[in-house]
């Protein structure tokens, strides 16, 4: 583990860019986020609710339980955050990895849904891309039209 300790910062919403070694905690949105402690730069989002992760605050330190398994990233790192310390844990098997990947997706969806709900918004649909004419194509079209005109005359 490149990151041995993590610094908790309490925020309302996550910043666009995460800083290495910081655990962003949004109690309002019941979510925490940090960059993978191996140093790979992978963004790790964890839901803070009794069914997922429990955040324990003790004298300026935080602990997250259970452990964090980053199977979506090449590093597949697995660690505990205990009193701001990053403690490496053992590997999981393939079945467990699949379950964790599903959970990670749901956690991200949960965060987005809660943020949208608190902001009084319904989730926005992705804009439908409009077909763009490339200048090369329209230019070619004009040339062809011009040549056709020439032929006729
Ligand atoms: Zn990593």
Coordinates of C-alpha atoms and ligand atoms in Angstrom, one line a residue:
X1 CA 0.0 0.0 0.0
X2 CA 1.4 3.3 -1.1
X3 CA -1.0 5.2 1.2
X4 CA -0.5 4.2 4.9
X5 CA -2.8 6.7 6.5
X6 CA -5.9 8.5 5.4
X7 CA -7.1 11.9 6.4
X8 CA -10.9 12.3 6.8
X9 CA -12.5 15.4 5.4
X10 CA -16.2 16.1 6.0
X11 CA -17.9 17.5 2.9
X12 CA -21.4 17.9 1.6
X13 CA -20.6 16.9 -2.0
X14 CA -17.5 15.3 -3.4
X15 CA -15.0 17.4 -5.2
X16 CA -14.5 16.7 -8.9
X17 CA -10.9 15.7 -8.3
X18 CA -10.0 13.6 -5.3
X19 CA -6.7 14.1 -3.5
X20 CA -4.6 11.0 -2.7
X21 CA -4.8 10.0 1.0
X22 CA -8.0 11.8 1.8
X23 CA -11.3 10.1 2.7
X24 CA -14.1 12.4 1.7
X25 CA -17.1 11.8 3.9
X26 CA -20.6 13.2 3.1
X27 CA -22.8 12.4 6.0
X28 CA -25.6 14.2 4.3
X29 CA -25.4 11.9 1.3
X30 CA -24.4 8.9 3.4
X31 CA -21.4 8.3 1.2
X32 CA -17.6 8.3 1.4
X33 CA -15.1 8.5 -1.4
X34 CA -11.3 8.2 -1.7
X35 CA -8.6 7.2 -4.2
X36 CA -7.5 3.6 -3.9
X37 CA -4.8 3.4 -1.2
X38 CA -2.5 1.3 -3.5
X39 CA -1.8 4.6 -5.4
X40 CA -3.4 3.4 -8.7
X41 CA -5.7 6.5 -8.7
X42 CA -8.9 4.5 -8.8
X43 CA -11.9 6.3 -7.3
X44 CA -13.6 4.2 -4.5
X45 CA -17.1 5.1 -3.5
X46 CA -18.6 3.6 -0.4
X47 CA -22.2 3.9 0.9
X48 CA -22.4 4.8 4.6
X49 CA -25.4 3.0 5.9
X50 CA -25.9 0.1 8.3
X51 CA -26.3 -2.3 5.4
X52 CA -23.0 -1.4 3.8
X53 CA -20.2 0.4 5.6
X54 CA -20.2 1.6 9.1
X55 CA -18.2 4.8 9.7
X56 CA -16.9 5.0 13.2
X57 CA -15.5 8.3 14.5
X58 CA -13.1 8.3 17.4
X59 CA -11.2 11.3 18.5
X60 CA -10.6 12.8 15.1
X61 CA -10.0 9.4 13.4
X62 CA -12.3 7.3 11.3
X63 CA -12.7 3.6 10.8
X64 CA -14.7 2.0 8.0
X65 CA -16.0 -1.5 8.3
X66 CA -16.1 -4.0 6.6
X67 CA -12.9 -3.9 4.5
X68 CA -12.7 -2.2 1.1
X69 CA -12.0 -4.5 -1.9
X70 CA -11.2 -2.7 -5.1
X71 CA -11.8 -5.5 -7.6
X72 CA -12.8 -3.1 -10.4
X73 CA -9.3 -1.9 -10.6
X74 CA -6.2 -3.8 -11.9
X75 CA -4.6 -3.6 -8.5
X76 CA -7.5 -5.6 -6.9
X77 CA -6.3 -4.2 -3.6
X78 CA -8.1 -5.0 -0.4
X79 CA -7.7 -3.2 2.9
X80 CA -9.2 -2.0 6.1
X81 CA -9.4 1.7 7.2
X82 CA -9.0 1.6 10.9
X83 CA -8.5 4.8 12.9
X84 CA -7.1 6.6 9.8
X85 CA -4.7 3.7 9.1
X86 CA -4.7 1.7 6.0
X87 CA -4.2 -2.0 6.8
X88 CA -3.7 -4.4 3.9
X89 CA -6.0 -7.4 3.9
X90 CA -5.9 -10.7 2.0
X91 CA -7.4 -11.6 -1.5
X92 CA -10.9 -12.6 -2.1
X93 CA -12.1 -15.4 -4.5
X94 CA -13.7 -14.8 -7.8
X95 CA -17.3 -15.2 -6.5
X96 CA -16.8 -12.6 -3.8
X97 CA -15.2 -10.3 -6.4
X98 CA -18.4 -10.4 -8.6
X99 CA -20.6 -9.6 -5.6
X100 CA -18.4 -6.7 -4.7
X101 CA -18.4 -5.3 -8.2
X102 CA -22.2 -5.4 -8.2
X103 CA -22.3 -3.6 -4.9
X104 CA -19.9 -0.9 -6.1
X105 CA -22.2 -0.1 -9.0
X106 CA -25.2 0.1 -6.7
X107 CA -23.3 2.4 -4.3
X108 CA -22.4 4.8 -7.1
X109 CA -26.1 4.7 -8.2
X110 CA -27.2 5.3 -4.6
X111 CA -24.9 8.4 -4.3
X112 CA -26.2 9.9 -7.6
X113 CA -29.8 9.2 -6.7
X114 CA -29.5 10.8 -3.2
X115 CA -27.6 13.8 -4.6
X116 CA -30.3 14.3 -7.2
X117 CA -33.1 13.8 -4.7
X118 CA -31.7 16.3 -2.2
X119 CA -31.2 18.8 -5.0
X120 CA -34.9 18.3 -5.9
X121 CA -34.0 17.0 -9.3
X122 CA -35.0 14.0 -11.3
X123 CA -32.1 12.2 -12.9
X124 CA -31.3 13.8 -16.2
X125 CA -31.4 11.7 -19.2
X126 CA -28.2 11.7 -21.2
X127 CA -28.6 14.1 -24.2
X128 CA -29.2 12.4 -27.4
X129 CA -26.3 13.0 -29.7
X130 CA -27.2 14.9 -32.8
X131 CA -25.8 13.8 -36.1
X132 CA -23.1 16.2 -37.2
X133 CA -22.1 16.7 -40.7
X134 CA -18.4 16.8 -41.1
X135 CA -17.0 19.6 -43.2
X136 CA -15.3 17.1 -45.5
X137 CA -18.5 15.3 -46.3
X138 CA -20.5 18.4 -47.1
X139 CA -17.7 19.8 -49.1
X140 CA -17.5 16.5 -51.1
X141 CA -21.2 16.7 -51.5
X142 CA -21.0 20.2 -53.0
X143 CA -18.2 19.1 -55.4
X144 CA -20.3 16.1 -56.6
X145 CA -23.3 18.4 -57.0
X146 CA -21.2 20.8 -59.0
X147 CA -19.8 18.0 -61.2
X148 CA -23.3 16.7 -61.9
X149 CA -24.4 20.2 -62.9
X150 CA -21.4 20.3 -65.3
X151 CA -22.4 17.0 -66.9
X152 CA -25.9 18.1 -67.5
X153 CA -24.8 21.2 -69.4
Ligands
LIG1 ZN1 -5.4 0.5 -6.5

